[in-house]
Coordinates of N, CA and C in Angstrom, one line a residue:
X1 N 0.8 -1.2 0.0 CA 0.0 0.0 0.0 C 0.8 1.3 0.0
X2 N 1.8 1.0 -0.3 CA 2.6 2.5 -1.1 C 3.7 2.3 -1.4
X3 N 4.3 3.6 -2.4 CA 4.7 3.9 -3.3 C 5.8 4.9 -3.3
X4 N 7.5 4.6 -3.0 CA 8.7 5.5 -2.5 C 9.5 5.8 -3.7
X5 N 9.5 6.7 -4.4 CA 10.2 6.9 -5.3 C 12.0 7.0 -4.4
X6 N 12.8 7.0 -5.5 CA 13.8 7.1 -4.7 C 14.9 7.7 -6.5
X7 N 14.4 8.6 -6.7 CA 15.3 9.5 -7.4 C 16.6 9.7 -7.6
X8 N 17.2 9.5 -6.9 CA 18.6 9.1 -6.7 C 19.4 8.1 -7.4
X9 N 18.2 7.2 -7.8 CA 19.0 5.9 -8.0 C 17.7 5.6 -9.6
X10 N 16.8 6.4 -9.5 CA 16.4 6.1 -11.0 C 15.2 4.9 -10.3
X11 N 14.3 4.6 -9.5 CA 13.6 3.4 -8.8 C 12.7 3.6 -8.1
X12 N 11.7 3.1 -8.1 CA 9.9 3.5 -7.4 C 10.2 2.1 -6.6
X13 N 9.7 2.0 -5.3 CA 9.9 0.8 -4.5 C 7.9 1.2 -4.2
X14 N 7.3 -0.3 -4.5 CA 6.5 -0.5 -4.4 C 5.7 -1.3 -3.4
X15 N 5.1 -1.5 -2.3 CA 4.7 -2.5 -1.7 C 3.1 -2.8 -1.6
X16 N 2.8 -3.7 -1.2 CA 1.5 -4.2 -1.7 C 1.5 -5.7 -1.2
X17 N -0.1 -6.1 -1.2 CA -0.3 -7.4 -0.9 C -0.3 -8.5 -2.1
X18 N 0.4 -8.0 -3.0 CA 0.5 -9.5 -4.0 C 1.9 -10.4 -3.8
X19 N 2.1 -10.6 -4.1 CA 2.6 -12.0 -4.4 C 3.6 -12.3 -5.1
X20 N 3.7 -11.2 -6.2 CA 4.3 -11.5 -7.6 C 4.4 -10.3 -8.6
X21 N 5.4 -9.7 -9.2 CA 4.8 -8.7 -10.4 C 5.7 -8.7 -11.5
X22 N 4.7 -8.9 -12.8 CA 5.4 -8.7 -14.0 C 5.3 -7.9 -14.8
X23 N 5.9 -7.9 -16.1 CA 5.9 -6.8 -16.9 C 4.7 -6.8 -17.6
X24 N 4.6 -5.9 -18.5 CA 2.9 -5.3 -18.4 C 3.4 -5.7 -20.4
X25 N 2.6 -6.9 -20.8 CA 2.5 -7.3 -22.3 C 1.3 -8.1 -23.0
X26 N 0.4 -7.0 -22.5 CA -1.2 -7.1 -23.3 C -1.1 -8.0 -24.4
X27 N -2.0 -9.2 -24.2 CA -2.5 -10.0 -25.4 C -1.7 -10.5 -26.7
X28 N -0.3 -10.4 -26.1 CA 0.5 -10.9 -27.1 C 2.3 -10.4 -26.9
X29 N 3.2 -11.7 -26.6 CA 4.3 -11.3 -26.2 C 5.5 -12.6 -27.4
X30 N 6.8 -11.8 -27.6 CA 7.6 -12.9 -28.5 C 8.8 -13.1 -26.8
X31 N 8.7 -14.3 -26.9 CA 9.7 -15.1 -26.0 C 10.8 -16.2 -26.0
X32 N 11.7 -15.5 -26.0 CA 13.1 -16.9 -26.6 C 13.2 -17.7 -25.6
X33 N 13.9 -18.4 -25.9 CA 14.5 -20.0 -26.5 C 14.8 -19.8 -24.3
X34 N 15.2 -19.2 -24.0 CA 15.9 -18.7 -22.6 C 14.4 -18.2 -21.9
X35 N 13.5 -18.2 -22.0 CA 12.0 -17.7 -21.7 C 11.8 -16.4 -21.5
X36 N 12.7 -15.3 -22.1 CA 12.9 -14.2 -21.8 C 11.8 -13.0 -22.9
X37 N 11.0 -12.6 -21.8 CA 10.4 -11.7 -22.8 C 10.8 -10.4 -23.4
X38 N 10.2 -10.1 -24.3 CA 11.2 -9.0 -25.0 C 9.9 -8.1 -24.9
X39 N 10.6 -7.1 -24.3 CA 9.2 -5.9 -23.8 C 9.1 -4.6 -24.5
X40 N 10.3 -5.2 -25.5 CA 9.8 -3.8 -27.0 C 8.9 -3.7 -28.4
X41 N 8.7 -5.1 -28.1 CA 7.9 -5.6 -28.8 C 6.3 -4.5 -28.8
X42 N 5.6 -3.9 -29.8 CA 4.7 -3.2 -30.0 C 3.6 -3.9 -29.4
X43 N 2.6 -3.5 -28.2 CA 1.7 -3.6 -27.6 C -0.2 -4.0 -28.3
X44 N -0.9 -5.0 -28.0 CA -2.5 -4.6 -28.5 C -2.9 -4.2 -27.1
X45 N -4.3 -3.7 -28.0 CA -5.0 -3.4 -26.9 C -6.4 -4.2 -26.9
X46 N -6.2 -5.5 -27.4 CA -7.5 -6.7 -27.5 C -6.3 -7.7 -27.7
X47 N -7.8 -8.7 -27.9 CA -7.2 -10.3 -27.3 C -6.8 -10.2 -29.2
X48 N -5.5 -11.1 -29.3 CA -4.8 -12.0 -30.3 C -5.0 -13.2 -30.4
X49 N -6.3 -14.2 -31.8 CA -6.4 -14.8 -31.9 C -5.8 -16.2 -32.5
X50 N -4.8 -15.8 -33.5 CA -4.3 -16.3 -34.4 C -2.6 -15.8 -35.1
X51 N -1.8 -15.9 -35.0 CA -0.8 -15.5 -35.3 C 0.1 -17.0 -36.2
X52 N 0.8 -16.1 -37.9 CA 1.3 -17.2 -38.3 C 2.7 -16.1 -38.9
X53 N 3.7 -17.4 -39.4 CA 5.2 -16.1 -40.0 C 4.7 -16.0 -41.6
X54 N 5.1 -14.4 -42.0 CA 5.3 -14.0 -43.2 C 6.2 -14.8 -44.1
X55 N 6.6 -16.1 -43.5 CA 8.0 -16.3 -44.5 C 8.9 -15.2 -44.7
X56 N 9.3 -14.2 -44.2 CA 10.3 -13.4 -44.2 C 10.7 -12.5 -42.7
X57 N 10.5 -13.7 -41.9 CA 11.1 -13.2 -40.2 C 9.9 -12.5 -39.9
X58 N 8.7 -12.3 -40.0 CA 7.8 -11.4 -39.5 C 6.7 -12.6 -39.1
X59 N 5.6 -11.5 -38.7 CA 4.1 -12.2 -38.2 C 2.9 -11.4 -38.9
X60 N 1.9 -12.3 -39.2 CA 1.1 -11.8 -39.3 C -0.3 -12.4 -38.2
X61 N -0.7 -11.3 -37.9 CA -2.0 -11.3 -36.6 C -2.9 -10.9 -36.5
X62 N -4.0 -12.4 -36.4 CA -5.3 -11.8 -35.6 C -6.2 -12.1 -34.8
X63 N -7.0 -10.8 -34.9 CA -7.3 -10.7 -33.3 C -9.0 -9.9 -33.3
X64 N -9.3 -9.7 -32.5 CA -10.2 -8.3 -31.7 C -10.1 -6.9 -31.5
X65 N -8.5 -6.9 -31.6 CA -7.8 -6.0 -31.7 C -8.1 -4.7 -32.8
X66 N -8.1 -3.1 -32.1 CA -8.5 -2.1 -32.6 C -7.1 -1.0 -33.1
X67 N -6.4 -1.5 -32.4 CA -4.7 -0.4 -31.9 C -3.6 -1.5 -31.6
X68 N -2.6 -1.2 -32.4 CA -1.5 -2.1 -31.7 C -0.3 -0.9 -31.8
X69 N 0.4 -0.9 -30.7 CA 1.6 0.3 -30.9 C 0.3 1.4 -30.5
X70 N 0.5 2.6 -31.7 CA 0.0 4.1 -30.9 C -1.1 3.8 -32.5
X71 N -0.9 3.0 -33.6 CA -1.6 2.5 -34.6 C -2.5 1.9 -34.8
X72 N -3.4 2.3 -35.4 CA -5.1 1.5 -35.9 C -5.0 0.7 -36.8
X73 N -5.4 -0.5 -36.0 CA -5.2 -1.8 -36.9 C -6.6 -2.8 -36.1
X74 N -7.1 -2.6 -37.1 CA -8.8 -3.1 -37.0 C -8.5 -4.6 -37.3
X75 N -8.5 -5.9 -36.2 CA -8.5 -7.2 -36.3 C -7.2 -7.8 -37.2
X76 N -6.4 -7.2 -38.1 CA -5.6 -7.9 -38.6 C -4.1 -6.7 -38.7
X77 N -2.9 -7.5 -38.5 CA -1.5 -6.5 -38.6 C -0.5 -7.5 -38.9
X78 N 0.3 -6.7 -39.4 CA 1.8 -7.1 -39.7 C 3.0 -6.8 -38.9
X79 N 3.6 -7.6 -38.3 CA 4.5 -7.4 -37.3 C 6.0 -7.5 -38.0
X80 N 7.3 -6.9 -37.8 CA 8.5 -7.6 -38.3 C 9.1 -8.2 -37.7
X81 N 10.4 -8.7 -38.1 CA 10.8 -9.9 -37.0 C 11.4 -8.8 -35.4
X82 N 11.2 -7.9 -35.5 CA 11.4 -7.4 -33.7 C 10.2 -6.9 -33.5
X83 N 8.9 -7.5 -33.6 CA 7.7 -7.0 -33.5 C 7.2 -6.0 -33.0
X84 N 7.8 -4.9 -34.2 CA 7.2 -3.7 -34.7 C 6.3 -3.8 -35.4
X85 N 5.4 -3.1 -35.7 CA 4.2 -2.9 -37.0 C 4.8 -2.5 -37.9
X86 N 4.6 -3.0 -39.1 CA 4.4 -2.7 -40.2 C 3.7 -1.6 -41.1
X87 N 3.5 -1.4 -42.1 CA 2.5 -0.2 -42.7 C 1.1 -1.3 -43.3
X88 N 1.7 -2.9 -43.4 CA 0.3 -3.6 -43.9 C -1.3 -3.1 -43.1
X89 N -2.2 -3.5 -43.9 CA -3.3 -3.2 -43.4 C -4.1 -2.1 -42.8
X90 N -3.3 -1.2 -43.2 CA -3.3 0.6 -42.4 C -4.7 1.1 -42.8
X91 N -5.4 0.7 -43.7 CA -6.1 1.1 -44.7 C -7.6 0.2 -44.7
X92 N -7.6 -1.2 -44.1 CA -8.7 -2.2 -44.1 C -9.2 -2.5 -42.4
X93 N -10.2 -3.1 -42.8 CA -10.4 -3.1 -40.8 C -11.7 -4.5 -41.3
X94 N -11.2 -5.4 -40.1 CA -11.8 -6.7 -39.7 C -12.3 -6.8 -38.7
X95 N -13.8 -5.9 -38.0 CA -14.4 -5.6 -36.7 C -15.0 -7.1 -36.6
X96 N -15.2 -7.0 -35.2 CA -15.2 -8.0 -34.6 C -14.1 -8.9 -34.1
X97 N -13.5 -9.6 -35.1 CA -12.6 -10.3 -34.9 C -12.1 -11.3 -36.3
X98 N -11.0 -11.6 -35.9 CA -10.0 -12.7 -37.0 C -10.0 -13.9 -36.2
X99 N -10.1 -15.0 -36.4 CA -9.8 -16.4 -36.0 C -9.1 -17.2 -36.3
X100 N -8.8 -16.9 -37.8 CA -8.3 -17.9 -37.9 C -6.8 -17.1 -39.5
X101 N -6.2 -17.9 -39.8 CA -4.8 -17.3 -40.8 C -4.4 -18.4 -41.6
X102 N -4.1 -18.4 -42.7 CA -3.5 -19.3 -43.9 C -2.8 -18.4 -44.8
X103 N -1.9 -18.6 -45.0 CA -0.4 -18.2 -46.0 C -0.3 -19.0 -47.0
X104 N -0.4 -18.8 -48.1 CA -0.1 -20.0 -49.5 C 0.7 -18.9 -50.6
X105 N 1.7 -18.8 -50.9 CA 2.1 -17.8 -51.7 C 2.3 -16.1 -51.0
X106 N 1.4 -15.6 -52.1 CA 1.6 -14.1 -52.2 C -0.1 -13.6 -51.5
X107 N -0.9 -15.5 -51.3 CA -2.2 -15.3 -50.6 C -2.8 -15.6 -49.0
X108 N -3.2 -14.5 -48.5 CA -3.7 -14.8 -47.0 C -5.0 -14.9 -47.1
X109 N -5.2 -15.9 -46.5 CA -6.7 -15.8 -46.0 C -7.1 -16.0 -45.0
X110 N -8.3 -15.3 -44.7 CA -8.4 -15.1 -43.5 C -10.2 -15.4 -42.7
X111 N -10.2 -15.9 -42.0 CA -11.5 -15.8 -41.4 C -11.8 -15.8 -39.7
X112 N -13.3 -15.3 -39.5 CA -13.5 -15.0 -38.2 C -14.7 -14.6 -38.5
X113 N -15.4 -14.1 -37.1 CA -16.4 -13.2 -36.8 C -16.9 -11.9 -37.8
X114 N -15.9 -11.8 -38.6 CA -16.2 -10.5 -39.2 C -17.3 -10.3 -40.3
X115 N -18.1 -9.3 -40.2 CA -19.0 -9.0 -41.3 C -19.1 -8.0 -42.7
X116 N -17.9 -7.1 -42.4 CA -17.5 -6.3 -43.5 C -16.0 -5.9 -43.3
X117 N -15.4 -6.0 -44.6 CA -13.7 -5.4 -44.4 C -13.6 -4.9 -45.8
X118 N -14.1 -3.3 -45.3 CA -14.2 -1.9 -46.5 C -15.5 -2.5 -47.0
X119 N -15.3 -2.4 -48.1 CA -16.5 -2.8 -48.9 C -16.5 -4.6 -49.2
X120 N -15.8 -5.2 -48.5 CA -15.7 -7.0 -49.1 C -16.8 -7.4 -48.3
X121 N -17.1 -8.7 -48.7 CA -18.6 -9.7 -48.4 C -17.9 -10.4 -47.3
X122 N -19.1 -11.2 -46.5 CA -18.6 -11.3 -45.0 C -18.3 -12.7 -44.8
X123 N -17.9 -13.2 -43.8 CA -17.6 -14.5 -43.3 C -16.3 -14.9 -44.0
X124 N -15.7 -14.4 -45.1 CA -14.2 -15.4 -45.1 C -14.0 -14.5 -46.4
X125 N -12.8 -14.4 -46.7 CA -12.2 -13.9 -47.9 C -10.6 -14.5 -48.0
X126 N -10.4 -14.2 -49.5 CA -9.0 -14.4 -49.6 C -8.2 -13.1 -50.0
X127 N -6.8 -12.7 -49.9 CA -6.6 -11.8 -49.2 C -5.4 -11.6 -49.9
X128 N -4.1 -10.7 -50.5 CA -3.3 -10.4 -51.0 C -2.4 -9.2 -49.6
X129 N -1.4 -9.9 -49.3 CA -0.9 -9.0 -48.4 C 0.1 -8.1 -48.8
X130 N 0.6 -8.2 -50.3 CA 1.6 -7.4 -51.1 C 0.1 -6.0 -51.8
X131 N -0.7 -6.6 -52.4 CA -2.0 -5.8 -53.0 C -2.7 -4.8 -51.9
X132 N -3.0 -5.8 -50.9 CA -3.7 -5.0 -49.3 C -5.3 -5.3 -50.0
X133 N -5.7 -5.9 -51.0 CA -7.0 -6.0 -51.5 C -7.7 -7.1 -51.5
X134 N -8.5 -7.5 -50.9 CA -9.8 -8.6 -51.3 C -9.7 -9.3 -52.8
X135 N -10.0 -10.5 -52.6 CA -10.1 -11.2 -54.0 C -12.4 -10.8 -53.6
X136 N -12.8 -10.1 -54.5 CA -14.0 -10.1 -54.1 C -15.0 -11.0 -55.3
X137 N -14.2 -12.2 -56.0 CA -14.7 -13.0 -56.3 C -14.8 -14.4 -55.8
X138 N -13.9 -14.1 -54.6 CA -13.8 -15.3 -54.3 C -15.3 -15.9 -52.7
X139 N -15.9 -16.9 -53.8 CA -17.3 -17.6 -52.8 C -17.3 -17.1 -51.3
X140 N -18.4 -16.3 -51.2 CA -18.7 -16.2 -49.8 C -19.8 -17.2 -49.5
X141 N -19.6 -18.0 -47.8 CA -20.0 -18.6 -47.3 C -21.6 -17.9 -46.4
X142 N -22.3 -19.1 -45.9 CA -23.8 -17.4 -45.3 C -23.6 -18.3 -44.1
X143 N -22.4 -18.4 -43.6 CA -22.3 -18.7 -41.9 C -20.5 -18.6 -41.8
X144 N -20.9 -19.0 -40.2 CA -19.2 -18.4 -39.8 C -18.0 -19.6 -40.3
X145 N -17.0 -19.6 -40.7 CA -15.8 -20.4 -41.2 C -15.0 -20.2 -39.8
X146 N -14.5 -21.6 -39.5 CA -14.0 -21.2 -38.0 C -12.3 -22.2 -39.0
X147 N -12.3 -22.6 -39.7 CA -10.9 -23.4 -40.0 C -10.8 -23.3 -41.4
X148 N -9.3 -23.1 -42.5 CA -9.0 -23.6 -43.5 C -7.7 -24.3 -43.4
X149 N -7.8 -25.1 -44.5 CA -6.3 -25.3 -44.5 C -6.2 -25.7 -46.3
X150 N -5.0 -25.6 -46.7 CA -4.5 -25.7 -48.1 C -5.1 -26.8 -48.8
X151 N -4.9 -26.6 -50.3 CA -5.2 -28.4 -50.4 C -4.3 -28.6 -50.8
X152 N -3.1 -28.0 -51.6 CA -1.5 -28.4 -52.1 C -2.3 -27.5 -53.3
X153 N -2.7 -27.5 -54.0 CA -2.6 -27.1 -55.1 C -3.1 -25.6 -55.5
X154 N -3.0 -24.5 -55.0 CA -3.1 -23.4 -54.8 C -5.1 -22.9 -54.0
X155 N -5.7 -24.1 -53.9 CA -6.8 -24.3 -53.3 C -7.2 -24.0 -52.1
X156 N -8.0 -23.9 -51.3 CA -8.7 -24.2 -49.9 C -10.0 -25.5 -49.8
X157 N -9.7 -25.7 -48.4 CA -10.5 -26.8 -48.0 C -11.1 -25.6 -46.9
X158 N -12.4 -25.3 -46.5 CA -12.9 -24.5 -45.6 C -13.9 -24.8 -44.8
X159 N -14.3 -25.1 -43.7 CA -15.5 -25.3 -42.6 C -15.3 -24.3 -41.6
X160 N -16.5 -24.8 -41.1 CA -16.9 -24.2 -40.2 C -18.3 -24.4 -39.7
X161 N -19.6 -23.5 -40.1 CA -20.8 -23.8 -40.1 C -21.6 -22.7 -40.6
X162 N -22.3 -23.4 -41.6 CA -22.4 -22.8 -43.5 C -23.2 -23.8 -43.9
X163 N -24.1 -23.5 -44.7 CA -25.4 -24.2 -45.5 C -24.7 -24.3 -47.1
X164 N -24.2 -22.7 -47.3 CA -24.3 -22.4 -48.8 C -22.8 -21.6 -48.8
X165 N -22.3 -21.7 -49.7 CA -20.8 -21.1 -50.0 C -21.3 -20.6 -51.9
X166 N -21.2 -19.5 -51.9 CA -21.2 -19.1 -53.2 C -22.5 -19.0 -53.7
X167 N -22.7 -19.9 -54.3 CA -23.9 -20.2 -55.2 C -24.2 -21.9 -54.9
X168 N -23.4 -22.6 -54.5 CA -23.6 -24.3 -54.1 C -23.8 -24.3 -52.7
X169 N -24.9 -25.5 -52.1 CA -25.2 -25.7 -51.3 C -23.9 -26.9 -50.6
X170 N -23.7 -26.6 -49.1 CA -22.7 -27.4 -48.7 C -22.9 -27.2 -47.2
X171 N -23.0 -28.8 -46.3 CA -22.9 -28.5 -44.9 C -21.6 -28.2 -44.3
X172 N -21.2 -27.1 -44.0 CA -20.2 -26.9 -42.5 C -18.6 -27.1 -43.7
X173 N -18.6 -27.7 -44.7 CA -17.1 -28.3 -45.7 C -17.2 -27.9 -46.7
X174 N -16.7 -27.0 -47.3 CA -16.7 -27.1 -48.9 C -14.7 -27.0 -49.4
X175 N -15.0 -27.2 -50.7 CA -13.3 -26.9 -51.4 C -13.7 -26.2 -52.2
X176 N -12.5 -25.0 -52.4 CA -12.6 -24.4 -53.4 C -11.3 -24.2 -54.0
X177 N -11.1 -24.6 -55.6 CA -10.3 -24.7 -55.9 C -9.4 -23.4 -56.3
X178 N -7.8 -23.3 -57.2 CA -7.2 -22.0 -57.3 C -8.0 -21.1 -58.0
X179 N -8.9 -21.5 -58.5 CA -9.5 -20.6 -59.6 C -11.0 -20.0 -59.0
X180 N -10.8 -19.9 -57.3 CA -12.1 -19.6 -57.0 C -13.2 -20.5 -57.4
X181 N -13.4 -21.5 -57.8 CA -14.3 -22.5 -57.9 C -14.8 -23.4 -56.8
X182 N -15.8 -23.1 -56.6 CA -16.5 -24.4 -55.9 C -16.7 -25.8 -56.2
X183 N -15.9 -26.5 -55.8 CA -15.4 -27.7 -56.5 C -17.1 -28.7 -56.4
X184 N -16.9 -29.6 -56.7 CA -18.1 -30.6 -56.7 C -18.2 -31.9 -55.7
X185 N -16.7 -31.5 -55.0 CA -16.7 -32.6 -53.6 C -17.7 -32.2 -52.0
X186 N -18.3 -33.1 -52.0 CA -19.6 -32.4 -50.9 C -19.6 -33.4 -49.8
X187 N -18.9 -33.3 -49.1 CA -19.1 -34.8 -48.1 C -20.3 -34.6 -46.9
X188 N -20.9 -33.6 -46.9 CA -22.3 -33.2 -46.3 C -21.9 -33.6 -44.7
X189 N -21.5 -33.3 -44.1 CA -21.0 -32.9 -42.3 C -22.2 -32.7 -42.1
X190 N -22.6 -33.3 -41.2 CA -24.0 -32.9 -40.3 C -24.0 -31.8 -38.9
X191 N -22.7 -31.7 -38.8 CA -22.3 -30.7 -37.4 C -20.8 -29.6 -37.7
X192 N -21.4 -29.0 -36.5 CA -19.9 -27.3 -37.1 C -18.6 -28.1 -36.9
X193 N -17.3 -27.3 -38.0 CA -16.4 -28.1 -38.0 C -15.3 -26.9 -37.3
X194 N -14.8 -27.4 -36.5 CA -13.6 -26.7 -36.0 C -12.1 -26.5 -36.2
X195 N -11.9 -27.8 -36.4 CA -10.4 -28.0 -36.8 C -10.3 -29.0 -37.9
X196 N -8.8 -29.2 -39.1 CA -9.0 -30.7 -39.7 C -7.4 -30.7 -39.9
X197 N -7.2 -31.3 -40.5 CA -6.3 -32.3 -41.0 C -6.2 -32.3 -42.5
X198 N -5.0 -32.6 -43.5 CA -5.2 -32.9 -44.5 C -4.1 -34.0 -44.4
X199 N -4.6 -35.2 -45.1 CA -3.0 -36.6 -44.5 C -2.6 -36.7 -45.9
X200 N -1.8 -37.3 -46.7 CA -1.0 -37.4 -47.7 C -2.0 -38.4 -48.7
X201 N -3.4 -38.6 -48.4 CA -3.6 -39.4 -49.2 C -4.8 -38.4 -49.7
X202 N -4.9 -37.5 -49.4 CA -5.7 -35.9 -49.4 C -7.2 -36.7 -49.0
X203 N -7.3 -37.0 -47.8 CA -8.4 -37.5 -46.9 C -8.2 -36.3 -46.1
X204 N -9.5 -35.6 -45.6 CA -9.8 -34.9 -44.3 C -10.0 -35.7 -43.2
X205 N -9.6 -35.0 -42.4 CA -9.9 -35.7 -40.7 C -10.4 -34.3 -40.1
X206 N -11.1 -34.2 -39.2 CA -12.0 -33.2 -38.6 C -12.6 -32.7 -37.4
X207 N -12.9 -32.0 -36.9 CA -13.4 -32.3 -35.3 C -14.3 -31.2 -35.2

């Protein structure tokens, strides 16, 4: 219950009934190999749902997140490898939230909670992080996508929980291939999909 500066020496001596006190690294911290946190790292001010690497020593992140640093960055940012911000995404905003991240190339995609990003269609988009622009032909789903993952061949495999993707009817799973196409594989999932698998014999596994 109080608080001694001591000027002298550059030090606030603090006392109190806790227990324990650490450094102050809101909803997302980078920590080495030594468990050492690095507390220069640029700050959010919401929860971080998903984080994957740029392939070039960076991150890309999302979240719920409104501000990261003293910068507005509405649900999605670019971090570099000393997790500063970037200039990506300065310009786009994903309210609500991001959940989920996929890197294939020069393509992100991305899904979550969200219902509009600028002028793009809601529930899932694919995403150009060199461009900063929406593929806005690519099939929107009329429910939430909670998972993607690649198919190998410049494709997505996508669930979640979804009736209709595009113009084709599909429970909770659909593929869509490089060319934005809604492929004609329908394995009809009777319940929301969360997570999957793709194994080498290009079988899904699911949960």
């Amino acid at each position: 219950y109080t608080v001694v500066p001591d000027t002298a020496n550059d030090l606030v001596y603090i006392g109190g009934p806790f227990s324990k006190m650490s450094p102050y690294k809101p909803y997302g911290a980078q920590i080495n190999t030594a468990n050492q946190v690095d507390l220069n790292t640029d700050n959010f001010n919401g929860p971080v749902n998903t984080v994957i690497p740029d392939k070039n020593g960076g991150w890309f992140l999302g979240g719920a997140f409104s501000k990261v640093g003293d910068q507005t960055r509405i649900g999605l940012a670019h971090l570099d490898s000393n997790g500063h911000l970037l200039g990506s995404f300065s310009n786009v905003a994903f309210p609500d939230n991001v959940s989920a991240l996929q890197l294939h190339d020069d393509t992100l995609i991305l899904a979550g909670g969200f219902v509009t990003c600028g002028n793009m269609v809601a529930n899932g988009s694919e995403f150009s992080p060199s461009q900063i622009q929406p593929d806005h032909s690519f099939p929107v789903p009329n429910g939430n996508i909670y998972t993607t993952i690649s198919d190998g061949n410049g494709g997505w495999i996508i669930a979640g929980q979804f009736t209709k993707i595009g113009n084709s009817l599909r429970n909770n799973i659909a593929h869509v291939d490089s060319t934005g196409t809604v492929t004609s594989w329908n394995p009809e999932i009777g319940g929301r999909i969360y997570s999957m698998i793709l194994d080498a014999n290009i079988s899904v596994s699911y949960t």
